XYZ file of C-alpha atoms in Angstrom:
708
model
C -29.027 -6.640 -122.393
C -31.117 -3.511 -121.971
C -30.565 -1.034 -119.226
C -33.196 0.849 -117.297
C -32.532 4.488 -116.533
C -34.708 6.225 -113.979
C -34.238 9.928 -113.347
C -35.292 10.722 -109.785
C -34.460 14.045 -108.206
C -36.215 16.651 -106.132
C -34.501 19.516 -107.975
C -35.802 21.368 -110.993
C -35.234 19.279 -114.109
C -34.839 20.129 -117.764
C -36.092 17.245 -119.858
C -34.873 16.380 -123.305
C -35.942 13.493 -125.446
C -33.249 10.907 -126.040
C -33.416 7.831 -128.234
C -31.274 4.775 -127.658
C -31.809 1.819 -129.937
C -35.141 3.007 -130.749
C -36.782 3.113 -127.341
C -37.676 6.638 -126.337
C -37.173 7.906 -122.840
C -37.024 11.231 -121.059
C -33.738 12.011 -119.369
C -33.265 14.609 -116.647
C -29.824 16.101 -116.249
C -29.270 15.475 -112.576
C -26.801 18.326 -112.207
C -29.610 20.874 -112.267
C -32.084 22.410 -114.645
C -29.405 23.338 -117.200
C -26.177 25.225 -117.499
C -26.227 28.172 -115.058
C -27.491 31.384 -116.559
C -28.153 29.804 -119.944
C -31.444 30.699 -121.612
C -33.904 27.802 -121.678
C -35.795 26.795 -124.796
C -37.826 23.761 -125.691
C -36.000 21.596 -128.194
C -37.589 19.682 -131.078
C -38.818 16.377 -129.783
C -39.048 17.504 -126.190
C -42.054 15.740 -124.642
C -44.685 17.571 -122.701
C -47.338 16.846 -120.110
C -47.548 13.414 -118.570
C -44.821 12.098 -120.872
C -42.288 14.075 -118.842
C -42.581 11.585 -116.018
C -41.555 8.586 -118.092
C -38.231 6.774 -117.869
C -38.090 3.715 -120.056
C -35.932 0.982 -121.434
C -32.728 1.989 -123.125
C -31.008 0.187 -125.967
C -28.677 1.345 -128.748
C -30.001 3.533 -131.537
C -29.981 1.973 -135.002
C -27.723 3.523 -137.583
C -27.826 0.949 -140.348
C -27.640 0.888 -144.077
C -27.972 -2.314 -146.076
C -28.093 -1.243 -149.711
C -25.288 1.151 -150.587
C -23.917 3.100 -153.517
C -20.368 4.365 -154.077
C -20.535 6.745 -151.121
C -21.980 6.762 -147.639
C -23.179 10.011 -146.078
C -22.377 10.361 -142.392
C -23.791 13.046 -140.136
C -22.290 13.946 -136.799
C -21.698 16.416 -134.006
C -18.562 18.014 -132.630
C -14.874 17.942 -133.413
C -12.567 16.109 -131.052
C -12.907 13.806 -128.084
C -15.462 15.893 -126.175
C -13.777 15.575 -122.779
C -13.718 18.656 -120.582
C -14.033 22.166 -121.990
C -15.465 22.676 -125.458
C -13.821 25.717 -127.017
C -16.851 26.796 -129.064
C -19.094 26.056 -126.092
C -16.866 28.243 -123.953
C -17.282 31.062 -126.470
C -21.044 30.559 -126.553
C -21.269 30.767 -122.782
C -18.925 33.773 -122.632
C -21.097 35.675 -125.094
C -24.112 34.737 -122.966
C -22.521 36.551 -120.033
C -20.659 33.809 -118.197
C -17.399 34.521 -116.402
C -14.326 32.387 -117.029
C -14.811 30.963 -113.540
C -18.344 29.819 -114.401
C -17.107 28.279 -117.636
C -14.355 26.172 -116.087
C -16.585 25.245 -113.143
C -19.166 23.922 -115.623
C -16.829 21.930 -117.833
C -14.509 20.646 -115.108
C -16.947 19.399 -112.494
C -15.285 17.885 -109.433
C -12.317 20.264 -109.546
C -11.542 23.440 -107.632
C -9.477 26.550 -108.256
C -5.781 26.445 -107.373
C -2.532 28.194 -108.269
C 0.983 27.460 -109.520
C 3.974 29.768 -109.863
C 3.723 31.335 -113.351
C 7.517 31.642 -113.416
C 7.939 27.867 -113.104
C 9.798 26.395 -116.066
C 8.152 24.027 -118.519
C 9.799 21.846 -121.148
C 8.224 21.239 -124.573
C 9.257 18.643 -127.152
C 9.472 20.273 -130.612
C 8.289 17.430 -132.807
C 9.587 18.815 -136.123
C 13.103 18.041 -134.845
C 12.446 14.405 -133.933
C 15.327 12.345 -135.261
C 17.113 15.299 -136.901
C 19.794 17.779 -135.892
C 19.049 20.654 -133.552
C 19.650 23.790 -135.659
C 19.223 27.326 -134.373
C 20.049 30.929 -135.157
C 20.098 34.097 -133.072
C 20.588 37.506 -134.662
C 22.209 38.974 -131.529
C 24.758 36.153 -131.331
C 24.555 35.988 -127.529
C 23.586 32.315 -127.137
C 25.733 30.625 -124.511
C 26.612 26.893 -124.545
C 28.155 25.447 -121.400
C 29.854 22.701 -123.438
C 31.638 25.374 -125.500
C 32.648 28.119 -123.046
C 33.666 31.402 -124.599
C 32.473 30.445 -128.091
C 30.202 32.979 -129.796
C 28.199 32.403 -132.965
C 24.940 33.294 -134.639
C 24.130 29.709 -135.730
C 24.531 26.482 -133.759
C 24.073 22.794 -134.492
C 23.883 19.766 -132.183
C 24.148 16.449 -134.009
C 23.137 13.266 -132.212
C 25.954 10.699 -132.330
C 24.115 7.881 -130.557
C 23.227 6.994 -126.982
C 23.356 10.341 -125.118
C 26.238 11.871 -127.064
C 26.274 14.975 -129.290
C 28.621 16.876 -131.573
C 28.351 20.692 -131.379
C 29.170 22.960 -134.353
C 28.892 26.656 -135.288
C 28.265 28.587 -138.521
C 27.241 32.066 -139.667
C 23.840 30.672 -140.784
C 21.786 27.518 -140.457
C 22.840 26.622 -144.004
C 26.468 26.123 -142.932
C 29.342 25.513 -143.515
C 29.804 24.064 -140.041
C 32.835 24.107 -137.780
C 32.950 21.524 -134.983
C 33.654 23.123 -131.612
C 32.828 20.140 -129.391
C 33.399 16.670 -130.863
C 31.582 14.690 -128.204
C 29.524 15.808 -125.223
C 26.741 14.250 -123.160
C 23.240 15.626 -123.445
C 21.365 17.681 -122.721
C 23.164 20.353 -124.729
C 21.681 23.645 -123.563
C 21.551 26.670 -125.877
C 20.926 29.406 -123.365
C 19.628 32.919 -123.978
C 21.128 35.154 -121.302
C 18.015 37.187 -120.472
C 14.306 37.430 -121.178
C 13.373 39.810 -123.945
C 10.499 40.706 -126.261
C 13.077 41.606 -128.910
C 12.965 38.981 -131.695
C 16.678 39.514 -132.347
C 17.423 38.254 -128.827
C 15.249 35.167 -129.213
C 16.419 31.830 -130.535
C 15.216 30.936 -134.018
C 14.846 27.190 -134.571
C 15.724 26.281 -138.172
C 13.182 23.611 -139.035
C 13.943 20.851 -141.559
C 11.447 22.281 -144.072
C 13.147 25.699 -144.117
C 10.813 27.546 -141.739
C 12.476 29.599 -139.010
C 10.536 29.728 -135.755
C 11.179 32.152 -132.888
C 10.991 30.818 -129.314
C 11.153 32.412 -125.907
C 13.542 30.742 -123.464
C 16.195 28.165 -124.299
C 16.591 25.258 -126.697
C 18.016 21.914 -125.607
C 19.360 19.049 -127.709
C 18.391 15.827 -125.924
C 18.538 12.102 -126.577
C 15.676 9.628 -126.586
C 17.811 6.678 -125.546
C 14.915 4.225 -125.857
C 14.675 4.899 -129.610
C 18.268 6.152 -130.071
C 16.987 9.419 -131.523
C 17.962 13.014 -131.072
C 15.194 15.413 -130.075
C 14.868 19.145 -129.429
C 13.203 20.747 -126.409
C 12.158 24.341 -125.664
C 12.536 25.349 -121.990
C 10.775 28.499 -120.833
C 8.543 29.940 -118.122
C 5.029 28.524 -117.895
C 3.059 31.689 -118.666
C 5.472 32.586 -121.491
C 4.701 29.187 -122.979
C 0.967 29.918 -122.724
C 1.434 33.011 -124.905
C 2.240 30.599 -127.748
C -0.578 28.167 -126.876
C -3.749 30.113 -126.106
C -4.113 31.913 -129.482
C -3.443 28.627 -131.298
C -6.128 26.761 -129.356
C -8.775 29.506 -129.223
C -8.622 32.363 -131.770
C -7.508 35.587 -130.121
C -10.178 37.374 -132.178
C -12.781 35.824 -129.895
C -11.692 38.327 -127.259
C -13.160 41.139 -129.365
C -16.575 39.528 -129.739
C -19.603 40.633 -127.736
C -18.033 43.953 -126.809
C -15.198 42.098 -125.088
C -17.359 39.377 -123.515
C -15.430 36.840 -125.576
C -12.373 37.510 -123.397
C -13.848 35.119 -120.871
C -13.507 32.299 -123.394
C -9.813 33.183 -123.744
C -9.425 33.352 -119.971
C -11.061 29.935 -119.615
C -8.715 28.619 -122.311
C -5.721 30.028 -120.448
C -6.766 28.266 -117.233
C -7.380 24.983 -119.064
C -4.108 25.164 -121.018
C -2.078 26.047 -117.927
C -3.563 23.194 -115.883
C -3.218 20.684 -118.701
C 0.422 21.542 -119.346
C 1.408 21.506 -115.682
C -0.282 18.144 -115.090
C 1.667 16.581 -117.983
C 4.804 14.490 -117.476
C 5.200 12.787 -120.819
C 8.856 12.064 -121.505
C 12.333 11.478 -120.119
C 15.168 12.552 -122.447
C 18.875 12.717 -121.552
C 17.887 11.899 -117.977
C 15.606 14.944 -117.663
C 11.806 15.129 -117.449
C 10.081 16.773 -120.400
C 6.504 17.710 -119.675
C 4.680 18.066 -122.979
C 4.849 18.423 -126.788
C 3.900 21.085 -129.318
C 1.159 19.339 -131.344
C -2.555 18.661 -130.899
C -1.550 15.355 -129.278
C -0.675 17.581 -126.300
C -1.741 21.155 -127.039
C -0.733 23.258 -130.007
C 2.305 25.470 -129.356
C 3.984 27.362 -132.210
C 6.207 29.778 -130.317
C 6.549 33.559 -130.662
C 6.513 33.816 -134.455
C 7.791 32.336 -137.712
C 9.209 33.135 -141.135
C 8.691 30.736 -144.057
C 12.363 30.968 -145.064
C 15.576 32.406 -143.668
C 15.640 36.167 -144.113
C 11.885 36.492 -144.750
C 9.714 38.783 -142.638
C 8.537 37.296 -139.367
C 4.845 36.777 -138.585
C 4.161 37.228 -134.900
C 1.876 34.545 -133.444
C 1.328 35.917 -129.963
C -1.582 38.328 -129.579
C -2.290 41.112 -127.104
C -5.788 39.748 -126.345
C -4.648 36.255 -125.424
C -1.655 37.738 -123.564
C -4.144 39.739 -121.488
C -6.250 36.643 -120.798
C -3.125 34.885 -119.490
C -2.243 37.889 -117.324
C -5.814 38.115 -116.012
C -5.641 34.494 -114.832
C -1.974 34.473 -113.849
C -1.044 31.150 -112.211
C -4.663 29.906 -111.987
C -5.163 26.148 -112.412
C -7.791 23.521 -111.595
C -7.127 21.037 -108.802
C -8.391 17.500 -108.318
C -9.788 16.422 -104.977
C -6.355 15.029 -104.090
C -4.819 18.471 -104.558
C -2.940 17.556 -107.729
C -3.275 19.766 -110.797
C -6.039 18.466 -113.064
C -5.179 17.356 -116.600
C -7.851 19.594 -118.047
C -8.444 18.209 -121.522
C -10.406 20.277 -124.023
C -11.558 19.990 -127.615
C -12.771 22.287 -130.365
C -16.454 21.343 -130.235
C -18.257 18.914 -127.947
C -21.223 18.754 -130.330
C -23.591 19.659 -127.506
C -22.592 17.320 -124.683
C -19.317 16.467 -122.993
C -18.068 12.930 -122.437
C -17.989 11.391 -118.957
C -14.637 10.471 -117.443
C -12.401 12.457 -115.154
C -14.953 15.267 -115.238
C -18.733 15.095 -114.940
C -20.486 14.925 -118.313
C -22.607 18.028 -118.906
C -24.754 19.414 -121.725
C -22.919 22.065 -123.721
C -25.565 24.446 -125.031
C -22.936 27.046 -125.826
C -21.635 24.735 -128.553
C -24.625 25.620 -130.740
C -23.242 29.120 -131.304
C -23.783 30.136 -134.937
C -20.063 30.529 -135.660
C -19.348 26.873 -134.813
C -19.025 24.943 -138.095
C -18.785 21.617 -136.287
C -21.799 21.583 -133.983
C -23.441 19.533 -136.744
C -21.508 18.275 -139.753
C -22.022 15.968 -142.682
C -19.506 14.188 -144.899
C -19.459 11.615 -147.693
C -17.230 8.563 -147.341
C -16.402 6.348 -150.316
C -17.508 2.788 -149.627
C -14.172 1.724 -151.079
C -12.501 3.598 -148.213
C -14.532 1.541 -145.743
C -13.519 -1.662 -147.545
C -9.866 -0.578 -147.427
C -10.133 0.248 -143.732
C -11.562 -3.203 -142.958
C -10.484 -5.442 -145.868
C -11.759 -8.672 -144.295
C -15.403 -7.640 -144.775
C -15.289 -7.887 -148.575
C -17.794 -5.647 -150.327
C -19.321 -3.227 -147.844
C -23.010 -3.752 -147.097
C -23.760 -2.019 -143.817
C -22.644 -0.026 -140.797
C -24.542 -0.346 -137.520
C -23.972 1.526 -134.273
C -24.951 -0.998 -131.608
C -23.963 0.890 -128.446
C -24.029 4.640 -127.723
C -23.163 6.573 -124.582
C -26.712 7.905 -124.201
C -25.767 11.586 -124.040
C -27.246 13.890 -126.640
C -28.831 13.796 -130.064
C -29.534 10.384 -131.649
C -28.294 8.656 -128.519
C -24.879 10.266 -128.247
C -21.439 9.064 -129.218
C -20.910 5.718 -130.877
C -19.210 3.227 -128.591
C -19.590 -0.028 -130.521
C -19.989 -0.246 -134.289
C -20.507 -3.284 -136.534
C -19.204 -2.974 -140.103
C -20.659 -5.623 -142.398
C -19.745 -6.933 -145.833
C -20.216 -9.831 -148.175
C -17.314 -11.735 -146.563
C -18.196 -11.092 -142.934
C -18.342 -8.380 -140.327
C -16.070 -6.722 -137.795
C -16.736 -4.881 -134.548
C -14.952 -1.619 -133.828
C -15.171 1.194 -131.318
C -16.666 4.489 -132.393
C -13.253 6.078 -131.972
C -11.662 3.487 -134.269
C -14.270 4.281 -136.918
C -13.615 7.995 -136.443
C -9.878 7.481 -136.854
C -9.966 5.125 -139.840
C -12.558 7.107 -141.773
C -11.209 10.531 -140.846
C -14.396 11.703 -139.114
C -14.427 14.765 -136.893
C -15.680 12.880 -133.840
C -17.136 9.570 -132.706
C -20.581 11.181 -132.408
C -22.005 10.167 -135.771
C -24.679 8.260 -137.614
C -25.260 7.111 -141.164
C -27.446 9.619 -142.938
C -29.835 7.923 -145.332
C -31.191 10.389 -147.878
C -34.995 10.294 -148.248
C -36.187 7.883 -150.900
C -39.618 7.783 -152.446
C -40.459 10.761 -150.249
C -39.729 8.823 -147.042
C -37.064 10.195 -144.733
C -37.518 7.786 -141.841
C -40.026 5.687 -139.976
C -41.283 4.649 -136.575
C -41.896 1.134 -135.262
C -44.276 0.745 -132.328
C -44.678 -2.441 -130.323
C -47.509 -3.812 -128.226
C -45.930 -2.559 -124.994
C -45.812 1.014 -126.264
C -42.082 1.203 -127.065
C -41.227 3.378 -130.065
C -38.205 2.827 -132.296
C -37.142 5.544 -134.712
C -35.123 5.390 -137.905
C -33.835 8.073 -140.291
C -35.362 11.479 -139.635
C -38.263 10.148 -137.564
C -38.154 12.040 -134.277
C -38.385 10.583 -130.780
C -41.203 12.246 -128.857
C -42.134 9.760 -126.136
C -43.363 6.246 -125.508
C -45.681 4.344 -123.219
C -43.357 1.424 -122.568
C -43.158 2.052 -118.808
C -46.869 2.644 -118.323
C -49.096 -0.069 -116.923
C -51.308 -0.423 -119.993
C -54.781 -1.845 -119.618
C -54.592 -3.250 -123.136
C -51.817 -3.640 -125.701
C -50.991 -1.033 -128.310
C -52.436 -1.885 -131.724
C -51.676 1.129 -133.898
C -49.833 4.362 -134.440
C -50.256 7.454 -136.619
C -47.999 10.470 -137.132
C -49.030 14.114 -137.200
C -49.019 16.112 -140.431
C -45.743 17.820 -139.509
C -44.079 14.611 -138.378
C -43.374 16.366 -135.098
C -45.430 13.942 -133.041
C -47.584 10.846 -133.096
C -50.535 9.097 -131.546
C -50.616 5.516 -130.313
C -53.850 3.615 -129.758
C -54.486 0.628 -127.511
C -57.034 -2.119 -128.181
C -59.395 -0.507 -125.639
C -59.271 2.740 -127.637
C -56.978 4.552 -125.223
C -55.086 7.298 -127.074
C -51.550 8.368 -126.174
C -50.353 11.669 -127.698
C -46.707 12.732 -128.066
C -44.893 15.706 -129.565
C -47.309 17.993 -131.413
C -50.063 15.365 -131.533
C -53.258 16.737 -129.950
C -55.683 14.622 -128.004
C -59.183 14.711 -129.499
C -60.840 11.894 -127.588
C -60.749 8.144 -126.994
C -62.882 5.113 -126.169
C -60.751 4.274 -123.153
C -63.750 4.679 -120.837
C -66.302 3.106 -123.170
C -67.290 -0.548 -123.057
C -66.599 -1.708 -126.601
C -68.319 -4.575 -128.374
C -65.047 -5.422 -130.105
C -61.470 -4.242 -129.627
C -59.898 -1.406 -131.572
C -57.534 -2.657 -134.310
C -56.212 0.558 -135.872
C -56.460 4.278 -136.453
C -56.042 6.900 -139.204
C -55.650 10.667 -138.954
C -57.431 13.255 -141.061
C -55.467 15.230 -143.702
C -55.437 18.307 -141.458
C -54.170 16.367 -138.454
C -57.006 17.871 -136.408
C -58.823 14.613 -135.908
C -58.663 10.852 -136.277
C -60.711 7.712 -136.742
C -60.439 4.468 -134.806
C -61.784 1.187 -136.138
C -62.852 -1.859 -134.124
C -62.650 -5.460 -135.292
C -66.410 -5.461 -135.994
C -65.925 -2.443 -138.290
C -67.287 0.051 -135.810
C -65.901 3.533 -136.530
C -65.188 6.141 -133.869
C -64.582 9.689 -135.135
C -62.869 12.499 -133.221
C -61.884 16.082 -133.997
C -62.609 16.970 -137.619
C -62.848 13.295 -138.647
C -66.259 12.686 -140.217
C -68.281 9.510 -139.999
C -69.004 8.004 -143.440
C -70.269 4.591 -142.402
C -69.207 1.350 -140.792
C -69.763 -2.414 -140.784
C -70.747 -2.379 -137.146
C -74.273 -3.583 -137.971
C -73.146 -6.158 -140.552
C -72.503 -9.841 -140.035
C -68.922 -10.218 -141.217
C -67.334 -13.427 -142.452
C -64.055 -12.359 -140.841
C -63.096 -9.526 -138.495
C -61.896 -6.131 -139.668
C -58.120 -5.822 -139.291
C -57.371 -2.355 -140.612
C -58.425 0.805 -142.372
C -57.029 3.381 -144.785
C -58.308 6.931 -145.282
C -58.500 8.669 -148.653
C -56.155 11.657 -149.116
C -59.141 14.025 -149.123
C -60.309 12.829 -145.723
C -63.791 12.352 -147.166
C -63.785 8.589 -147.064
C -62.061 5.405 -145.971
C -61.719 1.719 -146.646
C -61.975 -1.103 -144.125
C -60.362 -4.467 -144.752
C -61.210 -7.814 -143.168
C -58.771 -10.648 -142.505
C -60.119 -12.532 -145.539
C -59.338 -9.540 -147.757
C -62.877 -8.286 -147.981
C -62.872 -4.526 -148.654
C -65.585 -2.098 -147.565
C -65.622 1.406 -149.091
C -67.202 4.501 -147.527
C -67.425 8.164 -148.540
C -65.274 8.963 -151.582
C -63.259 5.754 -151.229
C -63.666 3.682 -154.390
C -63.761 -0.101 -154.555
C -60.954 -1.551 -156.719
C -61.141 -5.211 -155.773
C -60.610 -7.628 -152.919
C -59.476 -11.125 -152.021
C -62.770 -11.903 -150.346
C -63.441 -14.782 -152.758
C -59.857 -16.064 -152.840
C -58.537 -18.782 -150.559
C -55.592 -17.093 -148.867
C -52.527 -18.877 -147.527
C -52.461 -16.434 -144.599
C -54.902 -13.815 -143.334
C -54.764 -10.140 -144.326
C -53.362 -7.927 -141.577
C -53.535 -4.440 -143.071
C -53.972 -2.142 -146.049
C -52.727 1.177 -147.427
C -53.974 3.637 -150.028
C -51.999 4.701 -153.090
C -51.031 8.413 -152.980
C -53.971 9.580 -155.133
C -56.530 7.106 -153.751
C -56.597 5.410 -157.155
C -55.847 2.040 -155.631
C -54.691 0.207 -152.543
C -52.480 -2.556 -151.275
C -53.326 -5.307 -148.825
C -50.728 -7.290 -146.938
C -51.082 -10.797 -145.507
C -49.415 -12.038 -142.342
C -46.797 -13.931 -144.361
C -45.823 -10.727 -146.147
C -47.753 -11.540 -149.289
C -48.797 -8.367 -151.144
C -51.993 -7.744 -153.131
C -52.248 -4.612 -155.307
C -55.483 -3.150 -156.719
C -56.273 -0.146 -158.898
C -53.172 1.908 -159.665
C -51.229 0.485 -156.700
C -48.184 -1.258 -158.139
C -46.723 -4.570 -156.986
C -43.026 -4.253 -156.108
C -42.410 -7.542 -154.315
C -43.278 -9.462 -151.177
C -41.580 -11.255 -148.303
C -42.196 -14.764 -149.745
C -40.875 -13.448 -153.039
C -37.475 -12.644 -151.491
C -37.379 -15.834 -149.425
C -38.208 -14.237 -146.078
C -40.286 -16.334 -143.707
C -41.657 -13.981 -141.070
C -44.909 -12.626 -139.690
C -45.759 -9.281 -141.265
C -47.661 -6.699 -139.257
C -48.079 -3.897 -141.735
C -46.838 -1.960 -144.707
C -46.201 1.681 -145.550
C -46.081 2.947 -149.146
C -43.638 5.622 -150.245
C -45.121 9.024 -150.928
C -44.361 8.543 -154.607
C -46.263 5.266 -154.699
C -43.238 3.621 -156.303
C -42.458 1.316 -153.418
C -43.273 0.299 -149.876
C -41.869 -0.912 -146.598
C -43.003 -4.106 -144.875
C -42.477 -4.595 -141.138
C -42.502 -7.874 -139.229
C -43.328 -8.674 -135.617
C -39.608 -8.879 -134.807
C -39.048 -5.314 -135.967
C -37.308 -6.189 -139.224
C -38.135 -3.756 -142.053
C -37.890 -4.780 -145.712
C -37.719 -2.330 -148.601
C -39.300 -2.688 -152.033
C -39.281 -0.384 -155.057
C -38.068 3.126 -154.211
C -38.446 2.727 -150.446
C -35.302 3.565 -148.435
C -33.248 1.111 -146.403
C -32.711 2.300 -142.838
C -32.550 -0.865 -140.769
C -34.729 -2.464 -138.157
C -34.705 -3.498 -134.522
C -32.788 -6.791 -135.008
C -29.903 -4.836 -136.516
C -29.234 -3.162 -133.198
C -30.892 -5.326 -130.566
C -30.652 -9.027 -131.446
C -32.112 -9.859 -128.029
C -35.316 -7.895 -128.688
C -38.240 -10.095 -127.583
C -41.155 -7.705 -127.991
C -43.818 -7.721 -130.677
C -43.925 -4.905 -133.190
C -47.452 -3.867 -134.061
C -47.198 -0.970 -136.497
C -44.954 0.849 -138.970
C -45.439 4.541 -139.776
C -43.368 6.494 -142.314
C -41.944 10.003 -141.864
C -41.809 12.299 -144.861
C -38.392 13.092 -146.285
């Protein structure tokens, strides 16, 4: 089912062009004109003029490939889930002059500023110790253990015995030998540092299983996960001390030096987000005590005060004066939900240009496009064998189609529903499942089909004025919500590919993108309806042709003749211009060809009894020949135009509406009324409307290729 999205607001609106399942519409961000204080610029594909008032049907954007090699190239935006603050976006906004308050207000809509006590204690699960002994060392030897009063040692071990019971031992080093001082004690076993200190010798060093020694502020606790009968290790410390180990791991402290110090506001925003997120967490219960969070990206990355790769090696300090200052500048500040509870302020590395709706209002993230962000746009190659291994029931991989997107951002936004097809069947997955199984950076992705035969994409236009785009063909507007006097019958792209014209049967012209309006017959009483159009090589003019062969020239398009005064056996159904712009051919439904200007005659089917009528024609790249296509998809090649196949030849029974040759002349695309597109020769495979909208009931009228 298609949705209808209408943007109605009395406030200033910033319009961007969005494509969902091919239909183009203009979407106004209802939160305002754009991010506050952010410089405005027109984006590629942004419609202008009357097109700004359109809001049209929405359906999923096609991302389909049906003929694959050993690898599949996937293009995407962002890194991470895209909920809440984007770290690179935060930096972009900070360098544009935003305060940390403006940044968190923007990304965490619906929340307000609040405060918590920065001296409150937080507990952090140290995941490297899951299921293994708690081992620690302290140079000063002042660790106190309530279960072993009066015992002093530099190294301690707590070994989980089962249930909530532990054995406690001591040693000069974490390597042992160990002496048991408590044979059996209930958890939690607390290894307490007597006082706060910035001296590494006074801090506890956790001896990780891989040999790394990691310094932590606060205390270590050996606890039991009684549900899984595992021992675990927890770091307990003050909240803002914990943040000193988080903020520089989540956002590089070096950002604070960028923009003459403006980047500090990105670190301050990170401190607020990290503090709120941590305090809102309540993840675990171990040894009867609540443990708020963990130390990995599953929670937020926390690596403590410093580390050494082996015992006795020099320590690398991980805290940084710049992030410490950002924490101090925002001491205790959190974000509150409407209920007054602390908000679980999720964040990710890069939103890709738009956040995801959920707890917080989805907003465009223009800061994400900062030049230093390597993940605003990314591209990767995936082995098709990896896809087959990820979904073994499909057999040999044949296609991947995004059928539902969230509608926010470039090429329709994040993938929500994906169909993976193969020779043995197909499966449906969420975009996040595809991201996870294929190791993609985010669920905002599409299949990138490299240009083939010089074609990088194509447009399909239907009689109601809807425009569907594939590959690199841009979305610049459509007429699908206009009350058309007559149906659309043709389409032509501009020279740059940055716009297109559509023509109705009354000669009304609709211009989008960089297509200029040069005139129309919309107010002229025509003898016969318009059936097609062609642009001049310069793009500064166009011809329209009527079914009686009448030619209407606009801009720099010259008139070279017509069949308007002839008595035709059958009506004209199409035209093709020569590459020079100094001539054109007209073709009738019986295959009769009429040449004008420098267009040469290479043959026709005028004297052949056709199974189905001709519906269109196209010139070879050098005007040394042409193709004609019949309504059953039969193909007729003349001159140097080469035959590469037809719809009947591949067993397809459908009504063809047109064809588009590759720029090399080594192949062509054939489109049908249902929006299916079939590839022959060196033409690329990029899918069609039925791949993404099986319920489509419109009638496609034209196919236009975009250069690769």
